[in-house]
Coordinates of C-alpha atoms in Angstrom, one line a residue:
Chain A
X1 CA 116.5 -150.3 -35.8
X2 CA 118.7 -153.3 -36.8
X3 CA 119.8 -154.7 -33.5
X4 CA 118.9 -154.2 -29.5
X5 CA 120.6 -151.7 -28.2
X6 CA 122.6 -152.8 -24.6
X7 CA 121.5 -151.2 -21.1
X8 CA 122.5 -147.5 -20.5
X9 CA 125.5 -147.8 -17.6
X10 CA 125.1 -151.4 -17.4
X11 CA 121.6 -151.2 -15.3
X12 CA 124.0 -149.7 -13.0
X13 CA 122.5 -146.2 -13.4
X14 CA 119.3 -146.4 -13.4
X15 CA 119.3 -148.6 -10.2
X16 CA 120.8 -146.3 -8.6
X17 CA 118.2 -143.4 -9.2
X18 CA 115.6 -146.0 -8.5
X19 CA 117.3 -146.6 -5.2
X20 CA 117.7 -143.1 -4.3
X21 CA 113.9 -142.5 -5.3
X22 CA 113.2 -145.4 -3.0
X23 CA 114.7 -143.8 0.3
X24 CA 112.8 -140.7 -0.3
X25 CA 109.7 -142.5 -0.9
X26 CA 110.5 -144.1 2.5
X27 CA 111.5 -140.9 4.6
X28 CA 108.3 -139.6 3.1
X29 CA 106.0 -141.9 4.2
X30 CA 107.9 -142.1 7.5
X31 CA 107.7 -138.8 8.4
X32 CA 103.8 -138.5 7.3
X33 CA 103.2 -141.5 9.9
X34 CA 104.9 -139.6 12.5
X35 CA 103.5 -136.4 11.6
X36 CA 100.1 -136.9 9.5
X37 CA 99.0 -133.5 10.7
X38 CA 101.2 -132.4 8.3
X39 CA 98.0 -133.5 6.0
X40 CA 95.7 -130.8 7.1
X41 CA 98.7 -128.0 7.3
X42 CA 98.1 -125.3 4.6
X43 CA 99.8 -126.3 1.5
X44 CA 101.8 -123.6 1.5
X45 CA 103.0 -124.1 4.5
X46 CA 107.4 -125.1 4.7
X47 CA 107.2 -128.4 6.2
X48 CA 104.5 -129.6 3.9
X49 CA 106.5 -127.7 1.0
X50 CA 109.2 -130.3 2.1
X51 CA 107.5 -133.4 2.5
X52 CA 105.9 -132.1 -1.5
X53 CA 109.6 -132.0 -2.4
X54 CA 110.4 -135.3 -0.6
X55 CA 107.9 -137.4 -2.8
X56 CA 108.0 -135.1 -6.5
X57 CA 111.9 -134.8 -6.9
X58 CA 112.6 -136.9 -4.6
X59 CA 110.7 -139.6 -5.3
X60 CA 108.7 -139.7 -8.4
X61 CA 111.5 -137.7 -10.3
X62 CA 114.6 -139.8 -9.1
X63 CA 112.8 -142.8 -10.3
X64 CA 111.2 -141.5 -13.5
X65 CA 115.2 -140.0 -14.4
X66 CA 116.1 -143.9 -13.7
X67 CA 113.8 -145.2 -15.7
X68 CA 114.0 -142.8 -18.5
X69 CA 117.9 -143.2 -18.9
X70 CA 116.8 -147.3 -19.6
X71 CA 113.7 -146.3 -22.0
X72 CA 114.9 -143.5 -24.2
X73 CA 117.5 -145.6 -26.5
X74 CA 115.0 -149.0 -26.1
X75 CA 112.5 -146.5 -27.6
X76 CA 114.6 -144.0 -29.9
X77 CA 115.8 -147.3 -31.1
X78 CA 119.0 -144.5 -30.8
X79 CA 121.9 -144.7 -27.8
X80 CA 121.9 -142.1 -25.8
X81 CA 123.4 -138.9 -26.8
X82 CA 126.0 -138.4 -24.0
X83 CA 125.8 -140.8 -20.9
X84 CA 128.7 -139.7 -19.1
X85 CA 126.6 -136.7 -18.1
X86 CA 123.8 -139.1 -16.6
X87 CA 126.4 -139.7 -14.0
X88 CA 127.1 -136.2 -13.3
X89 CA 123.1 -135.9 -13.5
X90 CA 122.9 -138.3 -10.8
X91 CA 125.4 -137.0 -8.5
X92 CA 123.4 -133.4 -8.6
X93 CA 120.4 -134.6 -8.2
X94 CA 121.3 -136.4 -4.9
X95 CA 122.9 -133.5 -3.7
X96 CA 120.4 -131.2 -4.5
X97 CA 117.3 -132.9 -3.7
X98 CA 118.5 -133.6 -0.1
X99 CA 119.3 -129.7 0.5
X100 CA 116.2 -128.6 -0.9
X101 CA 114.1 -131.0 1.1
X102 CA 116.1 -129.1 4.0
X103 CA 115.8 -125.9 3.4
X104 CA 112.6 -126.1 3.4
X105 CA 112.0 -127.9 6.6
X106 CA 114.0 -125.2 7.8
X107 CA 113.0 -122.1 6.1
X108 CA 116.4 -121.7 4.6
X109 CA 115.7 -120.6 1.8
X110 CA 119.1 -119.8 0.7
X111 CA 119.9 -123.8 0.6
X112 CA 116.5 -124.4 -1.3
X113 CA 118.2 -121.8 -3.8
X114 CA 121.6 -124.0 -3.6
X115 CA 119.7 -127.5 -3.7
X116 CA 117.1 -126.5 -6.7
X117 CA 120.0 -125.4 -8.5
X118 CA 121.4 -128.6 -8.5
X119 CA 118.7 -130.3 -9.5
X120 CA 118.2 -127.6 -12.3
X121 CA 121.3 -127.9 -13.8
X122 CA 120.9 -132.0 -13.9
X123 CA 117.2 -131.4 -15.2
X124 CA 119.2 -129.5 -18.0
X125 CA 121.4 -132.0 -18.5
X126 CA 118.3 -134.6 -18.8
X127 CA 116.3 -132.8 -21.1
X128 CA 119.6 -131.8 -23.4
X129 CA 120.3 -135.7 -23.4
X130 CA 116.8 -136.6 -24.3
X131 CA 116.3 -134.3 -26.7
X132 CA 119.6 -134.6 -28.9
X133 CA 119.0 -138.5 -28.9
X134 CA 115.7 -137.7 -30.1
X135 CA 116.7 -135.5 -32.8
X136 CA 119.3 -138.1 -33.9
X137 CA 116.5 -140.7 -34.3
X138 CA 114.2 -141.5 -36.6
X139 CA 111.3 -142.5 -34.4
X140 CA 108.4 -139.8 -34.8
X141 CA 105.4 -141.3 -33.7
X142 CA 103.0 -140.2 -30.2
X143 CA 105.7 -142.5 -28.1
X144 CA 108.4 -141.3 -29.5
X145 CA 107.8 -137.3 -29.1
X146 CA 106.3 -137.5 -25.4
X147 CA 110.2 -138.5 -24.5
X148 CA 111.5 -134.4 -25.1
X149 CA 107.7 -132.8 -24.6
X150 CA 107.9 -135.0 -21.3
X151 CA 111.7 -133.2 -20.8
X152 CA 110.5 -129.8 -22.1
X153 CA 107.6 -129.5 -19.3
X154 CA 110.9 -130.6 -17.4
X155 CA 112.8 -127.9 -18.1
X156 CA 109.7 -125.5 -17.4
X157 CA 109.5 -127.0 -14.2
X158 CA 112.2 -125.9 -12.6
X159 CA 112.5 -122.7 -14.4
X160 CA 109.6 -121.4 -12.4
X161 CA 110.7 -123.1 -9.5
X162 CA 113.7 -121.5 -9.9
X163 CA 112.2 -117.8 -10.3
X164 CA 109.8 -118.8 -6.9
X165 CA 113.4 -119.0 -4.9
X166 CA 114.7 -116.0 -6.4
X167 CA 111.5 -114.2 -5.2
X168 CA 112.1 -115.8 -1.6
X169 CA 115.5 -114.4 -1.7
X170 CA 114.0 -111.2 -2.5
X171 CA 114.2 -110.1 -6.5
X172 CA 110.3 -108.8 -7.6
X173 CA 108.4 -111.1 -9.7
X174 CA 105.9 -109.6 -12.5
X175 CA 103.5 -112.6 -11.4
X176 CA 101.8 -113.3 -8.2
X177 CA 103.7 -116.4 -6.1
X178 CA 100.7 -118.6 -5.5
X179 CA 99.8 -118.3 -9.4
X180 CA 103.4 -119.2 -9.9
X181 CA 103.4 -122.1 -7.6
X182 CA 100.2 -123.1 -9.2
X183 CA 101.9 -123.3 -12.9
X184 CA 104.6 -124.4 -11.2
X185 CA 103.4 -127.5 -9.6
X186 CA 100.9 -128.4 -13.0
X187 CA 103.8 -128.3 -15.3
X188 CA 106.0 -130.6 -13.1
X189 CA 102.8 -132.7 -12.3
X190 CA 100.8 -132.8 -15.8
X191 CA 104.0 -131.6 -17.8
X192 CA 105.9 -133.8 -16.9
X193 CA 105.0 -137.0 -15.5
X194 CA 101.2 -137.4 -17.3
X195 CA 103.3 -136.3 -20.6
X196 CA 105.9 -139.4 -19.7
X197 CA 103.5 -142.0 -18.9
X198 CA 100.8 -140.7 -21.9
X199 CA 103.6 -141.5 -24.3
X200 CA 105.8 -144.5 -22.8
X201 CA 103.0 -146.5 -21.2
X202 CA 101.8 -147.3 -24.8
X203 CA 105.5 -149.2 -25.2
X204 CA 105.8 -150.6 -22.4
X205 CA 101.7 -151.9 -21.8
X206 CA 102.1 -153.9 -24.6
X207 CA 105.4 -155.1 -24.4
X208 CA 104.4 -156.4 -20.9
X209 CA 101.0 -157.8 -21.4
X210 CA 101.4 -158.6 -25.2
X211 CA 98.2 -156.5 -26.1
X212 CA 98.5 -154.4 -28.9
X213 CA 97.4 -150.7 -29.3
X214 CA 94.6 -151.0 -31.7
X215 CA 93.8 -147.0 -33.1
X216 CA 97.2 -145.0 -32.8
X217 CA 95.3 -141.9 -33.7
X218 CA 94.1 -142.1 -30.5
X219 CA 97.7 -141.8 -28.3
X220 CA 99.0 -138.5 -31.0
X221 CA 95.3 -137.2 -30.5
X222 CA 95.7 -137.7 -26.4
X223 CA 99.0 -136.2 -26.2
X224 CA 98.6 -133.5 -28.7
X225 CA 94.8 -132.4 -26.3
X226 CA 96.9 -132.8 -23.2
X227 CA 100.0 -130.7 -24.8
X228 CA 97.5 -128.2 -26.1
X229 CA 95.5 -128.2 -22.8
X230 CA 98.9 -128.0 -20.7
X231 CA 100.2 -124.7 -22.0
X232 CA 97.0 -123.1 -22.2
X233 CA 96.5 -123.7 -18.7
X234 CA 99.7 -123.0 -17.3
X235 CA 100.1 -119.5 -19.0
X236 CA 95.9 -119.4 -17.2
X237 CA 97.1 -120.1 -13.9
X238 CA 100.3 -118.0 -14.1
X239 CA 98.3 -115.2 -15.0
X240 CA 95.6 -115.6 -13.1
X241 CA 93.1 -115.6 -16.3
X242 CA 89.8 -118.0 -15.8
X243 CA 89.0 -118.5 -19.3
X244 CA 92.6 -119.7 -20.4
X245 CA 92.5 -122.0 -17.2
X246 CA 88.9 -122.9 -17.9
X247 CA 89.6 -123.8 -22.1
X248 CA 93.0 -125.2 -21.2
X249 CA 91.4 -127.8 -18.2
X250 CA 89.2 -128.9 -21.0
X251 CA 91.6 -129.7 -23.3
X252 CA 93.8 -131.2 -21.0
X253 CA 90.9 -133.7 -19.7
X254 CA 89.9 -134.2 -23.1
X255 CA 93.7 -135.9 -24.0
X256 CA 93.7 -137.7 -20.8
X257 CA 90.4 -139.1 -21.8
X258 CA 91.6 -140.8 -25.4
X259 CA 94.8 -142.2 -23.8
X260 CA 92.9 -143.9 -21.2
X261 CA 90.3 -145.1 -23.8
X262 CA 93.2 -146.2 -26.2
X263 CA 94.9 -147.8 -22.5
X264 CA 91.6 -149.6 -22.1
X265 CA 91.5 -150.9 -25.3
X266 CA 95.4 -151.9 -25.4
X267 CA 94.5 -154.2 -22.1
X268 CA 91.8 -155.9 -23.5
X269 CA 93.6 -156.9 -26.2
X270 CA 95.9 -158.6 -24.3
X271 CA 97.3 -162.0 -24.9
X272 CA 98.8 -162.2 -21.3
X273 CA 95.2 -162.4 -19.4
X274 CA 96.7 -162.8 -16.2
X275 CA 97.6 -159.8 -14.7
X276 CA 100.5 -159.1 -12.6
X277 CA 100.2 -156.7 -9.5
X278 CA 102.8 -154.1 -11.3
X279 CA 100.0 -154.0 -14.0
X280 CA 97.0 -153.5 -11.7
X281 CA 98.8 -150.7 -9.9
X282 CA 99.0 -148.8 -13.2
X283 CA 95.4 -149.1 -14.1
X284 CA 94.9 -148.1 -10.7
X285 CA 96.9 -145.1 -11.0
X286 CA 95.0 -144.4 -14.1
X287 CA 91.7 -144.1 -12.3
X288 CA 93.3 -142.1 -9.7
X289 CA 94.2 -139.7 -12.5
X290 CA 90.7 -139.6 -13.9
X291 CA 89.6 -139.1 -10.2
X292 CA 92.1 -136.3 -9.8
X293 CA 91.1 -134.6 -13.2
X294 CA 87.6 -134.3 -11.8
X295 CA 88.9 -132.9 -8.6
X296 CA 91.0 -130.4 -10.2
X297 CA 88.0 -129.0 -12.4
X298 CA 86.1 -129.2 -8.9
X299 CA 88.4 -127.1 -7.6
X300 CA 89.0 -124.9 -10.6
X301 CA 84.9 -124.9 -10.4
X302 CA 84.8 -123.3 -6.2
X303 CA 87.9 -121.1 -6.8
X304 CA 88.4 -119.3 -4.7
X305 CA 85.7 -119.9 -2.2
X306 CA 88.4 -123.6 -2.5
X307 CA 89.3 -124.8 0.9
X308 CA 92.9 -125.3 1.2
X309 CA 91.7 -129.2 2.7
X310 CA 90.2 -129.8 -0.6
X311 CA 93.5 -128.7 -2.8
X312 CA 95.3 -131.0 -0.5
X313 CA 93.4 -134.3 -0.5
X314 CA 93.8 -133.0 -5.2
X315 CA 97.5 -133.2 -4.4
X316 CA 97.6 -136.6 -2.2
X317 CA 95.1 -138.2 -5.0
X318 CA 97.0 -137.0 -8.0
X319 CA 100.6 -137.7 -6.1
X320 CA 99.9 -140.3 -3.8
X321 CA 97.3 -141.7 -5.7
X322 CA 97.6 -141.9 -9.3
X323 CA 101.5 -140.9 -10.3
X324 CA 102.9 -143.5 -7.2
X325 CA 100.8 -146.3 -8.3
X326 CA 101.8 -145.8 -11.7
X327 CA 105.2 -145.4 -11.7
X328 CA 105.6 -147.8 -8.3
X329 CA 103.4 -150.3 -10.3
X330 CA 106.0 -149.9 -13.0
X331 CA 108.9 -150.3 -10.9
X332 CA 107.4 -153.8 -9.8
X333 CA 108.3 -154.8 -13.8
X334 CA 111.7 -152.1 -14.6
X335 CA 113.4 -153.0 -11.1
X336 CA 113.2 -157.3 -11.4
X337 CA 113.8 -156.5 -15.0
X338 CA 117.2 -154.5 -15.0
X339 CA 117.9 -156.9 -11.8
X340 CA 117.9 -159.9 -14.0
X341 CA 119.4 -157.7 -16.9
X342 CA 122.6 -157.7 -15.0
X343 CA 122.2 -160.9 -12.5
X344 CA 121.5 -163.1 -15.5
X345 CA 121.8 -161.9 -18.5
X346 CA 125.3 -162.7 -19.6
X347 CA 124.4 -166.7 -18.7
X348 CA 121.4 -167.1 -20.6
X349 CA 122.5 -169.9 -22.8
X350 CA 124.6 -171.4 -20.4
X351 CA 123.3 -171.6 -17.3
X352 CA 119.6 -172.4 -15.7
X353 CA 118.5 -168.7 -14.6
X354 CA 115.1 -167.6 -13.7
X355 CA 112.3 -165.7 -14.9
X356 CA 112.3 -161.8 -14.2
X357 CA 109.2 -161.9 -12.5
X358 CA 110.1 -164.8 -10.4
X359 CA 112.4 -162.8 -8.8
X360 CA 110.0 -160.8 -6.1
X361 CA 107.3 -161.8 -4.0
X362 CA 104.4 -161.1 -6.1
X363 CA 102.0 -161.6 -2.2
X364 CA 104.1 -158.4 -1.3
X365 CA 103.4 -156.7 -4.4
X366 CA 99.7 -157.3 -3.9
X367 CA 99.9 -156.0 0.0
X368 CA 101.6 -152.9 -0.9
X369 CA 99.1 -152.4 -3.8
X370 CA 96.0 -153.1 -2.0
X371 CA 97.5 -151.1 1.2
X372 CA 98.6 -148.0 -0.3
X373 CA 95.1 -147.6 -3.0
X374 CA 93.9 -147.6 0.4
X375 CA 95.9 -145.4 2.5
X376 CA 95.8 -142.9 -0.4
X377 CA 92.3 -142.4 -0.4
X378 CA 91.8 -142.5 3.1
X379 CA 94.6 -140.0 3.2
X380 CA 93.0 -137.9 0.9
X381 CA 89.5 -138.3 2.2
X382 CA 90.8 -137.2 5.7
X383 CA 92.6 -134.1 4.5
X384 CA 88.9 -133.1 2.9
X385 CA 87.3 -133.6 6.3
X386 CA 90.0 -132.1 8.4
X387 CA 89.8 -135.3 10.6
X388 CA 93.3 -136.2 11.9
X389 CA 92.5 -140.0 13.2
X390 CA 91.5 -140.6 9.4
X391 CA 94.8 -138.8 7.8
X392 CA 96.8 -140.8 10.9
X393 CA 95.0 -144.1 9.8
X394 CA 95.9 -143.2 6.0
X395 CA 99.3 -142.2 6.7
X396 CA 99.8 -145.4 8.4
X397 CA 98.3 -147.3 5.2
X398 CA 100.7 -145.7 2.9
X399 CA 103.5 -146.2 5.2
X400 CA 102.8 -149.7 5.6
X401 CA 102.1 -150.8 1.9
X402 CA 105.3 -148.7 1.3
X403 CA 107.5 -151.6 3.6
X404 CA 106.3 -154.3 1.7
X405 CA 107.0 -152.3 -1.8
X406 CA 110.5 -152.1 -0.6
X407 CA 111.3 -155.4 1.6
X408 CA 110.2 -156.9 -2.3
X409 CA 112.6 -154.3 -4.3
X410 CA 115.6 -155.3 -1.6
X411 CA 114.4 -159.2 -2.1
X412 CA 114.9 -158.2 -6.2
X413 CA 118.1 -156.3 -5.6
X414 CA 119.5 -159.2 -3.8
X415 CA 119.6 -161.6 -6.6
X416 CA 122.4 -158.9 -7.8
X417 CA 124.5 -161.1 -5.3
X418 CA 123.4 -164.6 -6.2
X419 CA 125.5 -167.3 -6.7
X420 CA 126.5 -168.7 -9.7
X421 CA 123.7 -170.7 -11.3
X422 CA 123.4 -174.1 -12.0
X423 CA 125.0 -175.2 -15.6
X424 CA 122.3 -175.7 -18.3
X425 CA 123.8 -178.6 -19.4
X426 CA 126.3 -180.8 -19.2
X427 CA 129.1 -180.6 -20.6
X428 CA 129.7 -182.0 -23.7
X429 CA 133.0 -183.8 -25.8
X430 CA 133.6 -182.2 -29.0
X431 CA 133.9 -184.7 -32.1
X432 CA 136.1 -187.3 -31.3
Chain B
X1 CA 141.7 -199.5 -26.1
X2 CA 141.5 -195.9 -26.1
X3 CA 137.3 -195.0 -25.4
X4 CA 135.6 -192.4 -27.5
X5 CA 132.7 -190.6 -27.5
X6 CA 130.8 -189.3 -30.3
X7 CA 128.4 -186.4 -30.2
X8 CA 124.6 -186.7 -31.3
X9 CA 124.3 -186.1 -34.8
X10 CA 123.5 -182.1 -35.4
X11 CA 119.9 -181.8 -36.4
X12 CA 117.5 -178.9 -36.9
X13 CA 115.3 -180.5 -34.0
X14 CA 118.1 -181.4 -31.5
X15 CA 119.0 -177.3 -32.0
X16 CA 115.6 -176.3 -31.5
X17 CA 115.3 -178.7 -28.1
X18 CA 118.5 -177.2 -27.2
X19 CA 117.3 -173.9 -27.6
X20 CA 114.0 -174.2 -26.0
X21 CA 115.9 -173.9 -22.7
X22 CA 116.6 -170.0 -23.6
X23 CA 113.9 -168.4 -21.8
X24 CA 112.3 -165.2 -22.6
X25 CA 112.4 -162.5 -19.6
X26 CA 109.5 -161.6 -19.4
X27 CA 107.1 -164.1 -19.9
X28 CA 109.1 -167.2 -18.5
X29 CA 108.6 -168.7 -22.0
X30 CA 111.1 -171.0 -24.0
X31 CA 112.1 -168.5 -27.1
X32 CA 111.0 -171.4 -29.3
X33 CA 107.4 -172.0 -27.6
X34 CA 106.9 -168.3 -28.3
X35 CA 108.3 -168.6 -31.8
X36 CA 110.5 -166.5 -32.2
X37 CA 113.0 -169.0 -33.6
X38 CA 112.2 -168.5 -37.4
X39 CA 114.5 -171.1 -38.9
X40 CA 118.0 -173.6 -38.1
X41 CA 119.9 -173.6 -41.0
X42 CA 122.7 -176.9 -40.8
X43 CA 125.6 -177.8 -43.3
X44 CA 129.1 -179.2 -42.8
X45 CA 130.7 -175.5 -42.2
X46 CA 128.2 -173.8 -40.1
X47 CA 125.0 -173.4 -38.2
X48 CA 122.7 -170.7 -38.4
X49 CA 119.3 -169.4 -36.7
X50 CA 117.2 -167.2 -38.3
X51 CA 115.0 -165.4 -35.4
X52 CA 113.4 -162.8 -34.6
X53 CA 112.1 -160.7 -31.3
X54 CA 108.7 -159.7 -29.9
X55 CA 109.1 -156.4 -31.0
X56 CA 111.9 -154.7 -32.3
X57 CA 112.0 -152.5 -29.4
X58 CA 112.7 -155.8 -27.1
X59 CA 114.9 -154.6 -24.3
X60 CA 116.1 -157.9 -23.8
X61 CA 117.3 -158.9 -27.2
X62 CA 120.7 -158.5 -26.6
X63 CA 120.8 -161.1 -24.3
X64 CA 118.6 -163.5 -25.8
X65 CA 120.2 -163.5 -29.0
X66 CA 124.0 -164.0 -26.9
X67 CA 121.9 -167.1 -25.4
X68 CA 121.1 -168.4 -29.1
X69 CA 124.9 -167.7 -29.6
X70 CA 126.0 -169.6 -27.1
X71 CA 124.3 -173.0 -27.4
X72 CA 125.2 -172.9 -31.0
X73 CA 128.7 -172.6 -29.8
X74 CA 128.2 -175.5 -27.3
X75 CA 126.3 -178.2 -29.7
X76 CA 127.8 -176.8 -32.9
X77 CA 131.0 -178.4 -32.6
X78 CA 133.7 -177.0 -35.2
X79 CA 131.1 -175.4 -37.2
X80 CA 131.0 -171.7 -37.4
X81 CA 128.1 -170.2 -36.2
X82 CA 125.7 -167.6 -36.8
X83 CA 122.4 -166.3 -35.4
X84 CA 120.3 -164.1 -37.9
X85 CA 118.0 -161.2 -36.6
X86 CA 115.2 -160.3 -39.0
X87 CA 112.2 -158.9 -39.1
X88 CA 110.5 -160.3 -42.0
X89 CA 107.9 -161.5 -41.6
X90 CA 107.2 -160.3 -38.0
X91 CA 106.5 -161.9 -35.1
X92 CA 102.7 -162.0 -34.1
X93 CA 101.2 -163.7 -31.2
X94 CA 99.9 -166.4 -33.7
X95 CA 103.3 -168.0 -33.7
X96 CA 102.9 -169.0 -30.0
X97 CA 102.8 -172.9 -29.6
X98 CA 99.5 -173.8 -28.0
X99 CA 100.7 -174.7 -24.2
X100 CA 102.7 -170.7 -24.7
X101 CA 98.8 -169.8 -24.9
X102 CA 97.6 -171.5 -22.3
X103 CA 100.2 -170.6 -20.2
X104 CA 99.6 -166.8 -20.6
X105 CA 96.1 -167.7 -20.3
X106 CA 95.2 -166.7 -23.7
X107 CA 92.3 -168.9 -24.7
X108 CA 91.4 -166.8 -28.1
X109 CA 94.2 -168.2 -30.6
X110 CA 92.3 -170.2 -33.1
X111 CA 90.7 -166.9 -33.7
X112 CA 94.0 -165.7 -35.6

């Protein structure tokens, strides 16, 4: 790579997935507040099937799309292939989100065929994108192949989510549907997002911190276990065989393991010794996936004596917990960042303009972070007990931390509107 | 009488003071206290800065290296101006000025 490559849609883009993330994170906390029964609700059951779909492609998936768009040509080092289709990506997946979200609140399961459709076809669109700017790059290391693994898992995703509809609308399916929804949910869950953040967070951890990542072996040996472990477990749960899901668990476990050693390592490397709130919310969401690896092996362990309370406090710990503290604490960095991108950038040089970081409130950072670690685990620690006060308090938590997350993402977004800045200097005669 | 004004003469240091205003993103540091300014090159014709980025994966370089553009434009006078990117040799922490350090919090660097 010779030069910096400019932002993908002027910032413009992936703000707007990150916004669009952002009001389904906040209907989804809402509506847990006003409903945290939903919590101990079988997990099959259509409104908690929404409020699943409110925070994975809703949420997570609006952001992670977002962010993606911005990270693939920084770390292809290659523009991307075609982004005139990220638009039309966009404009499905806020359709189709919103009508699969509703179908399912409503048991119409006709418009949760429309809606997923939508999203399916931009999740095509995605992964086509990613992958041909891959191909067309020379970057070939661990970072650079979890980009199309990460869009392959995608692609998976909502293939099986896909054939789940179809069997709701009544063709016959050669698997069972809960296996389905099982392989279903791990390849969306582990597939995608774990493959994403496995691969990117060793780019973006040291860029932000200034730590360096000191055994590479260690990122190509965790993503090729977890890639290894992922599709031997997903054919296991799909076919309802033990030993594949048993050998595949391992494996998977195993890859998450090295990346969070070679994480470790990266941080305490690091040059930039003060933390920043973003950061801690990542390593925080890396212990929350090490907690929900050990719960999902618990699980895997009591099947199927499993209580469906127990696979739901999994979900709100590997969800809730680990990939929203993550990809939030993320967000605290990408959103200031492409803020100040677009706000600032073009007067560097001749103008006095502020630091990203100085943009939010990093107090409001550090409420939501402290606020929704807790809420999450009380959350989940509730929906283990069956104990509705504690899921109420827990849902209240996350709703809370999730109003300071977003009053500080709307105090970022309004320096988008800020006056012009002050001149760097004064003006000066040329030669006289 | 008709007043004039002359400009400062055009030194490698007055550049590099001029440039320390460019901050870096991320890290709220001047470009030149994190050293990534490599080298001011001056004649009668034209001004160049060798520099280089953090990493050459540096979202932000774009703009940074339009920031160097631009205040060699504005001190530079009728000299042409460039502004080199290079990676050779590349940038390690160890070219952080001291108070960079201190202000990351970074307490190690005589150990480089």
């Amino acid at each position: 790579m010779n030069r910096p490559l400019p932002l993908v849609g002027g910032a413009r883009l992936p703000l707007a997935f990150i916004a669009g993330g952002l009001i389904a994170l906040i209907v989804a906390t809402s509506w847990l507040a006003l409903e945290p029964s939903l919590a101990l609700q079988p997990h099959l059951h259509p409104r908690v099937m929404a409020l699943a779909h409110l925070w994975l492609p809703g949420f997570l998936l609006s952001v992670c799309f977002g962010a993606t768009y911005q990270l693939t040509p920084v770390v292809l080092g290659e523009p991307l292939a075609w982004e005139r289709t990220t638009w039309a990506h966009l404009g499905l997946h806020a359709m189709g989100v919103p009508a699969m979200v509703g179908g399912f609140f409503y048991g119409e399961y006709h418009w949760v065929a429309a809606g997923g459709t939508c999203v399916a076809v931009g999740a095509w669109l995605f992964t086509a994108n990613v992958i041909v700017t891959f191909v067309r790059s020379s970057r070939r290391d661990a970072i650079g192949w979890s980009l199309p693994l990460a869009a392959g898992w995608l692609t998976l995703t909502v293939f099986a989510g896909m054939t789940m509809a179809a069997s709701r609308l009544g063709v016959l399916l050669p698997l069972s549907p809960p296996a389905l929804l099982r392989a279903h949910a791990h390849a969306g869950i582990a597939g995608f997002f774990l493959t994403l953040i496995q691969g990117v967070a060793f780019q973006l951890v040291p860029m932000f911190t200034l730590g360096e990542v000191g055994r590479p072996w260690r990122i190509s040996a965790g993503l090729a276990g977890s890639q290894a472990g992922l599709a031997t477990l997903i054919v296991g749960l799909a076919v309802e065989n033990a030993a594949a899901t048993w050998i595949g668990a391992a494996l998977l476990v195993s890859g998450v393991i090295l990346s969070g050693i070679e994480l470790a390592e990266t941080l305490r490397n690091r040059r930039k010794r003060k933390l920043e709130p973003g950061i801690n919310a990542f390593v925080a969401g890396a212990a929350m996936v090490g907690a929900g690896a050990i719960g999902g092996v618990l699980l895997l362990w009591s099947e199927p004596e499993a209580s469906l309370r127990a696979t739901f406090a999994y979900g709100v710990i590997v969800v809730a917990g680990a990939l929203a503290l993550m990809v939030m604490g993320m967000l605290c960095k990408i959103i200031p960042f492409l803020v100040w991108m677009r706000a600032y950038g073009p007067k560097v040089g001749r103008a006095a303009v502020p630091a990203a970081h100085t943009l939010g409130h990093s107090t409001w950072e550090r409420a939501w972070l402290g606020l929704h670690s807790a809420g999450a685990v009380t959350l989940a620690t509730g929906a283990c007990a069956g104990s509705l006060l504690t899921v109420s308090a827990g849902a209240g938590l996350l709703a809370t931390g999730v109003i300071f997350f977003v009053l500080n993402a709307v105090r970022v977004l309004g320096h988008l509107r800020a006056t012009a800045p002050a001149p760097l200097f004064a003006a000066q005669p040329r030669h006289s | 009488m008709m007043k004039t004004t002359t400009m400062p003469e055009l030194t490698p240091e007055r550049v590099m003071a001029e440039l320390s205003a460019i901050l870096d993103p991320e890290f709220g540091l001047s470009i030149v206290e994190l050293g990534l300014i490599y080298d001011v090159l001056i004649s009668d014709a034209q001004v160049t800065a060798v520099m280089t980025l953090t990493s050459p994966y540096c979202p932000a370089g774009d703009v940074i290296m339009d920031g160097v553009r631009s205040v060699l434009e504005r001190i530079g006078g009728e000299r042409a101006m460039d502004v080199q990117l290079v990676w050779t040799p590349p940038w390690t922490p160890a070219r952080m000025t001291r108070a960079a350090c201190d202000e990351l919090g970074w307490k190690e660097m005589d150990e480089l």
